[in-house]
Every structure is written in C-alpha cells, then in structure tokens.
Amino acid sequence: MTSKSTIIEPWLEEELENEDCALDGNYIYFLNADTIASSSSYGSVNVFKICYNENGEIGMKKGTVWKNIHSFENGESNLCTSITSYDQDIVSVGEDGRINLLTLSSESIVRTYDNADSCSIKCALFLKHNEILTSNLRGQLKIWDLQSRCEEPSSTFMLSGDIVAPTCLTSHPTHRHLVVAGDEEGSITIWDLRQNTYPVNMLRAHEESVMEIQFHPDYPDHLFSSSSSGEIWHWSVKPKLSADYVFDNLAGKDKNMVWFASDAFKNKLEVFTLMDKLHKPINTFDVNQARVLCGCDNEAIYLISGINLDKY
Amino acid sequence: METDINTILIPSKLCNRAGVSLAWKPCNDLGIFAYERKHSGAQDKPSQYYPTSEASVFHVRQDVILFRPILRKLINESNGTFLNLQELLARKSTNTQEEMLNFSRQYRSIIRACLESLQEDIARSKSEADKDELQNYITIFYSIECIWHLCEILFIDSTPGNVVLPHLLEWVRFHFPKYERNAAEMLCENQEELEMKPEYWPTIIGLMMQGRVRIARGLLKQHSAADTRAFLLVDQCLKAMPQFDVYSGLSASEFHLQWQHWVMDIQSKIDAKSFASHKNLELLMKIVVKDELAWSEIKKHFETWYELLPAWLFYAEPSVKSYELGTFAKYCIRQMGLENKLKHLDTVLLAAMEYDLLEVIKEIQKMSENGWFATHLANLLYHSGQLTVLEKDVDNFSAKALQEFLIVDYGTMLMGHKSLWQVGLSYLDHCSESGIHIIELLLPRVPVDNEYKAQKIIREAVKRELHHIAQFVCKVQGMKCVKRGRLGSALTWALKSQDSTLVSLLANRFLKDYAANGKLRNTDLLFNLGPTMLSSDRLIFLGKYYEFHKLYQDRQFQEAGKLLIKLLESKIIPKYFWYILLLETIPLLESEDIIFSSNDTYMIINFMEENQFDERIKDKLDVLRLATARNLSRAVLYESELN
C-alpha cells in the first residue's frame, strides 16, 4: 500500500476489508488524498473514493472498474501485480507481461502494451509524466516512453548478472531520476538514471528478500525498508553528512547527495530497526510524518509513531 | 480413547448404494466419493451404477475453531512468543526460571486478550447462534487460562519452601473476581448504610475467603454500627491475624504457634458471646476458627471446589506445601459433594494439584481448541525441565518426543490454512528431524495462487535448504506458464528450477516457433541470458543464434559470420534447424566484403553436400552452390594475395 494522504488512520484497512468486491489485498494505492486504486487477482483494477456522509462518518464509494485488463491466453485469472500513478494517469502491470495505461477521467484503456515483457512484470514506477520504469521476474528493468509510438522500451538494463527479481521500486521524492530497488536476495540497489543504467550503489541490506522500500516523503534523507524476515529498518544519513548535503544543495551541487556518493557509501548511513524482529514477512508499509504503518504476514498491522526525523 | 464418535452423513444416493472410498488431501481435507469394491478377478465391465449423473466428490474437513478470524490473533501472537522462546533457548543452554515464568505470563496475557475480544464480540453480535458460539469459545479459553495459571504456579513458578497458598489465593481471586469488584464498587459509592445492600455480607465473607482481610475490614468499617463494641472487637481480631510469609524469617512451627494462639483467643471470645449481638459477625468469626457448622453454612457461596480449596487452606493450613495440595483438593471435592460429578476442567485441575503432569497433558489434548494449549504448555514445561523429570518414573516415556509430537500435530494443522501456512512452518522447524521431513512433504502442496506466493514458498524452502522443493515449485510454475502460453515466464522459471530438460524443451519451442514463423519471439528475454545459458545445450544454441541475429541486424557482418561458422561446426544444432543456418549463410556469402575464408567455405560446402538430398533445401541448393562457389573463388584469390 502506498499512501499520499496526510494522516494515516487504522480504520482505512478495516473499511477495505468490509468491501465485498475482490479486494484480496494484492496492491492498494492512494492516487490522491481521497482516491484509492486497488488491483485484484482477477486482473482488474478498481477505483474507490473515500467520502464522508452527513454525520462525518467515513465511507467508500466504488468508482471506475477496469475488468480483466490482465489475462492469460487460456483465460486463467491473472494477477495484476502493481499499480503506479502520476496525477490522473494510472499504469497497471501484471503477470501476463502487459502494461495498461489508464486514466481516472475515462473508463476505457488509454493504451496497452500487449507484449511489453515476455516475463511477468513485478513492479512499475512512474519516473516522469511520460516515462515509466518496470521490472520483471528475470531482473530486467525497462524504461518506457509513453508518448513514443514505438512498442519497445526506450532502454533496458539488468539488476544484476544473475536472475534476481526486484521486489520493489521507488524513486526519490524530489530527484525522481534517483531510483532504488530492493530484491529477492535482500540487497538494495540505487541508480542515477540521468547518467547511465549501471547502479551507482548497491547495499547488502537484509538477510532475506526486501519487501518494500520508501523514502520519507518530506525528509528524503531518510529511507525505510522492510524484509521478509520481519525486519523494518530506518536508514538515515549521518548528522554531519546531512549538514554537508544541505550546504552542497545550497551551492547547487546535488551530485554530492549522499545516495549517489559511491565511496564508502555505507559509512555515511545509520540504520535503526523500528521494531523487534517479527517472525513473518513485513509485506508493506507506509511512512507519513513521524509515523510508519506496516502490514505483516502474521495478520497484524502495526503503527509505529515517534520516528526520529530530526534535522541536525 | 474418547468414545464419542462423530458421524457424518454423505448426502448422496449413489454413495449410499455403492459405498464410499476416500482419499487424503494434504493436511485437513478428505475427499469422499462413491466407490465399489471389485476383486482382481472380477469381470471387466461397467458397474451396475453406470451411467450415473451423480458423480460428486465430497470434501470433509476437520472443523478448526482456531481458523476463525477472531481466534487467529491468538495463533499469530502466540506464534511470536513461541518463536521468541525457542530463539532464547537456542542462544543459551541454561534458562532461568524467571524467564520461563515471563514467557508463561506472556502466553496467559495473550489468552486474556483473546477472551476480552471474545467478550467484546459477544456484546456486539446480534444472532443467538453467534452468541452461543462465542460463549462456547469463552468457556474453552477461560478453562485454558485457569489451568495454565495453576500449572504456572505449580510447575514453573516454584516459590522457596514450596509455599503455595499466596499464589493459590491470587489464582482464585483472578478467576472469581466478583467479590473484589463488589467491594470496590461499594467503597467508591461511599453510601450510608451499606449493610442494606443484599450483597454486603456475601461480599465480606467472599473477601475473607480469598484472604482479602484488609478490604473486608474496610467494608466492615462502613457498617452503620461500626462503632459498636462487637464491630470494634472483630476489627481488632482481624488486624491481629498472623500472616505467613516465607521472607519474614518466621519458621513454620513458630507461625503455627502464633496462629494457634490467635485462633484460641477468638474462640474464647466467641464462647464469651462477644459477637452474639450480630449473627453475621459471629458467623465470620466462626469461619475463622474453622467451626464446622459455620463452614457448612457458607459452602453455598462457593461455585466450585477449587474456589473452596484456597479459602479452606487459608484458615486450616496456612503453611501448606505444594505437594500436599492433592490431598486437600480431594478433601474439598468431598466437602462439596462432587466426587462423582467432576467435570473435565475439575479433573485437569485435580491432576495438576496431584502433580500428575502426564495426566494433565493427556486431558488437555481433549479440549476442543485444536491442540493450541497442549502444544504451547508442553513446550514450556519441557524447557523448564518439568517433563524431563517424568522420564525417570514412567517407562518408555520421552519428554522431547511428547512435546515434539504435539508441535508436529499443531504445525501440520496450520499448514492446511491458506494464510497460516507460514506459522505452521515455524512450528515444524522446532521438532528436530521429523519436522523437516514433514515440511518437505507439505510445502510443495501449499496452493500457489500467484507468482507472489510461489516466491514466498520458494523462499521458505531455500531458507531450510530444501533446494529440491524450491526447484520443484519453480518447475510447476514453469509448466503453468507453458499452459498459459507465456513461454518467456516459463523459461525464466525453468532456469530457476535448474531443470535442463525443461529448459531444453522450452528452448526447442522457441526455435520451432522461429522455424515455422520466421520471427524470433521474446527477444527481450534472450538478450542477456548470461551464465544461465549454460544450463542446457539447446539454450546455448538459442542464445547464440539470437546473438547472431542481433549482430546481423547491427550490420556487424564479420562477427556474425564468425559466429555462424562456429554454430555450424558445433555439435549442438537441432535436427530441425540446420537448414535454416545453412540458408542464413547465403546473404553473407554474397556480401560485398569477404566474410568467410576458404576454409569456412569448404566447411559450408561439406555441410551442404552431406545434406543435399534433404527436401527442405532442395529448392535452394542451386543458389547455395553458386554462392559458395563464388565466395570460394573470391576468398582463394584474396588469401593468395595476402600470402
């Protein structure tokens, strides 16, 4: 679940569970403060609107439904694996290797790349209004120019030499060309897509598969990651460096931004664990202000507050 | 064995007539279908029930109450505690009693939390059936908590000198909280004439029974006649009550003496009719001195024998030792006239008080919460050394085997649930050898709904070094993708499974597809195959052939030519593909620059002549011959010039 709303309240999950449609929790994504898109195992994308009735109680209203936009040749149901959005535009990808471009203002599909990938696509991420990044089961990452007529990606690169599938993709809130991926082996890889498609940095982070990575939306010096071994970590730039970073930024040298620093990168970061290790995968989390909300395979949702985001 | 057998009627006429047979589905499911038994010598003909429209398979499943959403929290939370405990044990060999007690309390607080949420739910539920069901769960988990608490007192939290009474009183207060609750309410209200309330005296007596003397005195002071002589005297007596405390430095015999004095003092006051003015006060004092009549009168206040037991001990045997409990428990059961009316909970509690741990574990397995209780309690008792002690007394008993058996059972059950299978795994991890074998059997049978789940299963397999299981799951995924027409995904899964046969099969599909359509599909996949290419000859060929295509497209004809020759020389060309390679040489032979040397050309000619009678190149044979001849002449001339 990715949220851009200002306050996270636990009731939301509960409301979602009460919905009778196919919300089997594959992927839920906040398009804006009161609109949610969700993907289902049946290859559909549903939009919900949060609304308030006269008594101020919160409810949900069903919006557009794009049914079965992901399907296999033999008609088997197919998982829509990820959704990403930019303003009104939504992109959905699935195990059928298809990319669908949707928009909130229309019930029809704007554009479909039928054979975008011969593997299943695992993650998708909007880089710009006209550019998306997808990653597949084989660890290939592809950048697609949505305006180009060509049905081929504008560039393709690998996560690593072996078949290691990225499990999550995210980009820096202010520097969108800075892309971070977590993978099955627990590593975190960072690219600067302006320069080339070789990773700038790679961290051996978690013991097991990384499940989700996210920058803090307001304090991008802070990165959060969760893993299938039940860890949730808070990465922050060491105080001194943070000051440098601010200074450099003032001088207009964002190249010195710590995420790009290749030499002794690890030494510039501090890692905190936010919670005692849970014993099951932490599938997803979201960060907002000083709070982190995470969902774990032990069927529980945890709200961690009081996260230290001090600017030194 | 329990004798109550559950009969399930299969609602099918065919089954009724023909008879049934059944097959296990992994974990909890049974598939039941109509089946007629035939001898091996019977004639081969359609059965007498043929044809039939009624060929159903009925699934029968054990009803697991733990799978109800409201109880799943209990499963998940206790799993966390269980794993923390095992981790702690793995870290260090000796475990202190303190830590064990701590874990026991964690488990109990989880049960308490569960009870609370059940109670909230019962208040919210609307239908009677729901209420009954929830009430049933409350009864079950209430008993569990009650037994666990007692076991904690007796087996885990052993106090110095085996002094058990303070804990027992606490236990009883915990489970019969109404007196304390009433007292608190009454004291808070601060009303005049509290004694007018019907529950005033029962509450005071109840408090006295639970050893809450000070609160009882507090209530007595609120009586409107509290200033009279009788009340003051009672207060004085109660205030002087000797308290037994191991840490006070008083020996048991000294305390006994003190106690005797105190009792005699009160007895003399009763004999002097000091309390005769107040019936209730006199009763109270008579209870304190164990007056039989008085005790038989207040028996009606007790709901059960185990409520009576601590009360009676408090006045009769304040320094009782834990190993004497059994005798007193039986005495109390007799007092309450329950000898033949013991319920399940009673038997378990009695067994615990008699320190018959085996009996306790045997009995709690009969409780209908699917083994949660027995598993966790036995595990905790085993690790605090209580079960191992029994090995000396009981033949053929292995404490380790017992607790592992329970864990296996519990873990296997959880494996059958779609979202609790990971919890099940974490239990099976903790039963030495049998666990890993069971995982080996069950893990590949966990239903795979999508790739996300497949990856989770693979991760769990790899974590346990069950690489063959991981490969098996990959293979299954691969075949699924083939069925769905997703050859690219299929190849990826096949590569992950490291099954070279499957990889070859898929590579063949790609090549045949190309041979038929002249278009290479899934090129994004073939790009950058990397070292994985080596897993099958056919894939190497496919990868190299794709490389050739790419070079050709990029107009790097020299490199393309070299690669083509290498491919022709290699022994890995599929039978159905060599002619395509041969045809690919034509444009290169005819190109402006000389690409093939004379040796290369001889090789091509040889290859061509070997296969000249093949139908597939018959038409092109002339073109090929011409092209090779021309190229040969060019190459020979060029090479001679160079020399």
PDB file of C-alpha atoms in Angstrom, chain B residues 17-147:
ATOM      1  CA  ARG B  17     -25.943 -47.564  -2.715  1.00  0.00           C
ATOM      2  CA  ALA B  18     -22.434 -48.213  -3.932  1.00  0.00           C
ATOM      3  CA  GLY B  19     -20.395 -47.492  -0.850  1.00  0.00           C
ATOM      4  CA  VAL B  20     -17.646 -44.920  -0.448  1.00  0.00           C
ATOM      5  CA  SER B  21     -13.944 -44.619  -0.528  1.00  0.00           C
ATOM      6  CA  LEU B  22     -11.794 -41.709   0.417  1.00  0.00           C
ATOM      7  CA  ALA B  23      -8.522 -40.051  -0.335  1.00  0.00           C
ATOM      8  CA  TRP B  24      -6.455 -37.687   1.753  1.00  0.00           C
ATOM      9  CA  LYS B  25      -5.873 -34.226   0.551  1.00  0.00           C
ATOM     10  CA  PRO B  26      -2.847 -32.718   2.272  1.00  0.00           C
ATOM     11  CA  CYS B  27      -3.446 -31.600   5.813  1.00  0.00           C
ATOM     12  CA  ASN B  28      -7.058 -31.389   6.817  1.00  0.00           C
ATOM     13  CA  ASP B  29      -9.100 -32.452   3.843  1.00  0.00           C
ATOM     14  CA  LEU B  30     -10.676 -35.745   2.917  1.00  0.00           C
ATOM     15  CA  GLY B  31     -12.166 -36.346  -0.485  1.00  0.00           C
ATOM     16  CA  ILE B  32     -15.025 -38.831  -0.292  1.00  0.00           C
ATOM     17  CA  PHE B  33     -16.526 -40.385  -3.384  1.00  0.00           C
ATOM     18  CA  ALA B  34     -18.737 -43.276  -4.414  1.00  0.00           C
ATOM     19  CA  TYR B  35     -16.742 -46.432  -4.876  1.00  0.00           C
ATOM     20  CA  GLU B  36     -17.499 -50.029  -5.481  1.00  0.00           C
ATOM     21  CA  ARG B  37     -15.019 -52.618  -4.410  1.00  0.00           C
ATOM     22  CA  LYS B  38     -14.050 -55.159  -7.045  1.00  0.00           C
ATOM     23  CA  HIS B  39     -11.950 -58.254  -6.789  1.00  0.00           C
ATOM     24  CA  SER B  40      -8.966 -58.514  -9.011  1.00  0.00           C
ATOM     25  CA  GLY B  41     -10.604 -61.443 -10.760  1.00  0.00           C
ATOM     26  CA  ALA B  42     -13.898 -59.678 -11.386  1.00  0.00           C
ATOM     27  CA  GLN B  43     -15.073 -59.293 -14.933  1.00  0.00           C
ATOM     28  CA  ASP B  44     -14.197 -56.009 -16.611  1.00  0.00           C
ATOM     29  CA  LYS B  45     -17.498 -54.341 -17.298  1.00  0.00           C
ATOM     30  CA  PRO B  46     -19.255 -51.081 -16.398  1.00  0.00           C
ATOM     31  CA  SER B  47     -20.517 -51.106 -12.850  1.00  0.00           C
ATOM     32  CA  GLN B  48     -24.183 -51.646 -12.177  1.00  0.00           C
ATOM     33  CA  TYR B  49     -24.499 -47.977 -11.241  1.00  0.00           C
ATOM     34  CA  TYR B  50     -23.368 -46.849 -14.676  1.00  0.00           C
ATOM     35  CA  PRO B  51     -24.450 -44.497 -16.170  1.00  0.00           C
ATOM     36  CA  THR B  52     -24.961 -42.020 -13.414  1.00  0.00           C
ATOM     37  CA  SER B  53     -25.306 -38.296 -13.297  1.00  0.00           C
ATOM     38  CA  GLU B  54     -24.348 -38.234  -9.686  1.00  0.00           C
ATOM     39  CA  ALA B  55     -20.593 -38.380  -9.595  1.00  0.00           C
ATOM     40  CA  SER B  56     -19.671 -35.942  -6.864  1.00  0.00           C
ATOM     41  CA  VAL B  57     -16.651 -35.782  -4.648  1.00  0.00           C
ATOM     42  CA  PHE B  58     -17.428 -34.600  -1.140  1.00  0.00           C
ATOM     43  CA  HIS B  59     -14.857 -32.738   0.835  1.00  0.00           C
ATOM     44  CA  VAL B  60     -14.877 -33.381   4.518  1.00  0.00           C
ATOM     45  CA  ARG B  61     -12.726 -31.217   6.675  1.00  0.00           C
ATOM     46  CA  GLN B  62     -11.989 -31.075  10.343  1.00  0.00           C
ATOM     47  CA  ASP B  63     -13.586 -28.009  11.848  1.00  0.00           C
ATOM     48  CA  VAL B  64     -10.720 -25.983  13.210  1.00  0.00           C
ATOM     49  CA  ILE B  65     -12.059 -23.343  15.533  1.00  0.00           C
ATOM     50  CA  LEU B  66      -8.675 -21.668  15.598  1.00  0.00           C
ATOM     51  CA  PHE B  67      -9.178 -20.632  11.991  1.00  0.00           C
ATOM     52  CA  ARG B  68     -11.992 -18.269  12.947  1.00  0.00           C
ATOM     53  CA  PRO B  69     -10.753 -14.720  12.378  1.00  0.00           C
ATOM     54  CA  ILE B  70     -11.265 -13.768  15.993  1.00  0.00           C
ATOM     55  CA  LEU B  71      -9.016 -16.575  17.205  1.00  0.00           C
ATOM     56  CA  ARG B  72      -6.368 -16.094  14.530  1.00  0.00           C
ATOM     57  CA  LYS B  73      -4.937 -13.250  16.573  1.00  0.00           C
ATOM     58  CA  LEU B  74      -4.274 -15.780  19.302  1.00  0.00           C
ATOM     59  CA  ILE B  75      -2.472 -18.049  16.873  1.00  0.00           C
ATOM     60  CA  ASN B  76      -0.311 -15.313  15.452  1.00  0.00           C
ATOM     61  CA  GLU B  77       0.559 -13.677  18.720  1.00  0.00           C
ATOM     62  CA  SER B  78       1.357 -16.909  20.481  1.00  0.00           C
ATOM     63  CA  ASN B  79       3.481 -17.874  17.498  1.00  0.00           C
ATOM     64  CA  GLY B  80       5.583 -14.782  18.141  1.00  0.00           C
ATOM     65  CA  THR B  81       6.003 -15.723  21.795  1.00  0.00           C
ATOM     66  CA  PHE B  82       6.760 -19.325  20.881  1.00  0.00           C
ATOM     67  CA  LEU B  83       9.477 -18.290  18.445  1.00  0.00           C
ATOM     68  CA  ASN B  84      10.982 -15.827  20.900  1.00  0.00           C
ATOM     69  CA  LEU B  85      11.160 -18.614  23.451  1.00  0.00           C
ATOM     70  CA  GLN B  86      12.850 -21.015  21.022  1.00  0.00           C
ATOM     71  CA  GLU B  87      15.294 -18.299  19.991  1.00  0.00           C
ATOM     72  CA  LEU B  88      16.191 -17.646  23.590  1.00  0.00           C
ATOM     73  CA  LEU B  89      16.726 -21.340  24.176  1.00  0.00           C
ATOM     74  CA  ALA B  90      18.930 -21.623  21.132  1.00  0.00           C
ATOM     75  CA  ARG B  91      21.063 -18.734  22.333  1.00  0.00           C
ATOM     76  CA  LYS B  92      21.896 -20.161  25.709  1.00  0.00           C
ATOM     77  CA  SER B  93      21.858 -23.545  27.255  1.00  0.00           C
ATOM     78  CA  THR B  94      20.653 -22.656  30.717  1.00  0.00           C
ATOM     79  CA  ASN B  95      17.382 -20.920  31.121  1.00  0.00           C
ATOM     80  CA  THR B  96      16.345 -19.293  34.293  1.00  0.00           C
ATOM     81  CA  GLN B  97      13.069 -19.902  35.943  1.00  0.00           C
ATOM     82  CA  GLU B  98      12.463 -16.167  35.793  1.00  0.00           C
ATOM     83  CA  GLU B  99      12.478 -16.179  32.002  1.00  0.00           C
ATOM     84  CA  MET B 100      10.215 -19.180  31.802  1.00  0.00           C
ATOM     85  CA  LEU B 101       7.776 -17.501  34.127  1.00  0.00           C
ATOM     86  CA  ASN B 102       7.890 -14.449  31.949  1.00  0.00           C
ATOM     87  CA  PHE B 103       7.014 -16.466  28.849  1.00  0.00           C
ATOM     88  CA  SER B 104       4.247 -18.261  30.682  1.00  0.00           C
ATOM     89  CA  ARG B 105       2.775 -14.906  31.615  1.00  0.00           C
ATOM     90  CA  GLN B 106       3.048 -13.707  28.033  1.00  0.00           C
ATOM     91  CA  TYR B 107       1.049 -16.700  26.872  1.00  0.00           C
ATOM     92  CA  ARG B 108      -1.543 -16.085  29.528  1.00  0.00           C
ATOM     93  CA  SER B 109      -1.868 -12.457  28.644  1.00  0.00           C
ATOM     94  CA  ILE B 110      -2.466 -13.495  25.044  1.00  0.00           C
ATOM     95  CA  ILE B 111      -5.279 -15.770  26.208  1.00  0.00           C
ATOM     96  CA  ARG B 112      -6.663 -12.963  28.328  1.00  0.00           C
ATOM     97  CA  ALA B 113      -6.579 -10.578  25.379  1.00  0.00           C
ATOM     98  CA  CYS B 114      -8.355 -13.175  23.307  1.00  0.00           C
ATOM     99  CA  LEU B 115     -11.012 -13.611  25.985  1.00  0.00           C
ATOM    100  CA  GLU B 116     -11.504  -9.890  26.082  1.00  0.00           C
ATOM    101  CA  SER B 117     -12.012  -9.577  22.366  1.00  0.00           C
ATOM    102  CA  LEU B 118     -14.402 -12.521  22.505  1.00  0.00           C
ATOM    103  CA  GLN B 119     -16.377 -10.748  25.173  1.00  0.00           C
ATOM    104  CA  GLU B 120     -16.492  -7.572  23.110  1.00  0.00           C
ATOM    105  CA  ASP B 121     -17.695  -9.563  20.159  1.00  0.00           C
ATOM    106  CA  ILE B 122     -20.405 -11.267  22.126  1.00  0.00           C
ATOM    107  CA  ALA B 123     -21.724  -7.872  23.161  1.00  0.00           C
ATOM    108  CA  ARG B 124     -21.796  -6.811  19.534  1.00  0.00           C
ATOM    109  CA  SER B 125     -23.159  -9.969  17.959  1.00  0.00           C
ATOM    110  CA  LYS B 126     -26.803  -9.969  17.058  1.00  0.00           C
ATOM    111  CA  SER B 127     -27.803 -13.544  16.343  1.00  0.00           C
ATOM    112  CA  GLU B 128     -28.272 -16.101  19.090  1.00  0.00           C
ATOM    113  CA  ALA B 129     -26.248 -18.706  17.232  1.00  0.00           C
ATOM    114  CA  ASP B 130     -23.254 -16.387  17.076  1.00  0.00           C
ATOM    115  CA  LYS B 131     -23.593 -15.653  20.749  1.00  0.00           C
ATOM    116  CA  ASP B 132     -23.691 -19.339  21.625  1.00  0.00           C
ATOM    117  CA  GLU B 133     -20.647 -19.992  19.523  1.00  0.00           C
ATOM    118  CA  LEU B 134     -18.691 -17.166  21.087  1.00  0.00           C
ATOM    119  CA  GLN B 135     -19.833 -18.221  24.543  1.00  0.00           C
ATOM    120  CA  ASN B 136     -18.515 -21.666  23.769  1.00  0.00           C
ATOM    121  CA  TYR B 137     -15.114 -20.243  22.880  1.00  0.00           C
ATOM    122  CA  ILE B 138     -15.101 -18.167  26.021  1.00  0.00           C
ATOM    123  CA  THR B 139     -15.735 -21.281  28.094  1.00  0.00           C
ATOM    124  CA  ILE B 140     -12.903 -23.094  26.372  1.00  0.00           C
ATOM    125  CA  PHE B 141     -10.362 -20.330  26.702  1.00  0.00           C
ATOM    126  CA  TYR B 142     -11.451 -19.488  30.193  1.00  0.00           C
ATOM    127  CA  SER B 143     -10.683 -23.079  31.210  1.00  0.00           C
ATOM    128  CA  ILE B 144      -7.378 -22.906  29.415  1.00  0.00           C
ATOM    129  CA  GLU B 145      -6.379 -19.786  31.252  1.00  0.00           C
ATOM    130  CA  CYS B 146      -7.468 -21.296  34.553  1.00  0.00           C
ATOM    131  CA  ILE B 147      -5.443 -24.468  34.025  1.00  0.00           C
TER     132      ILE B 147
END
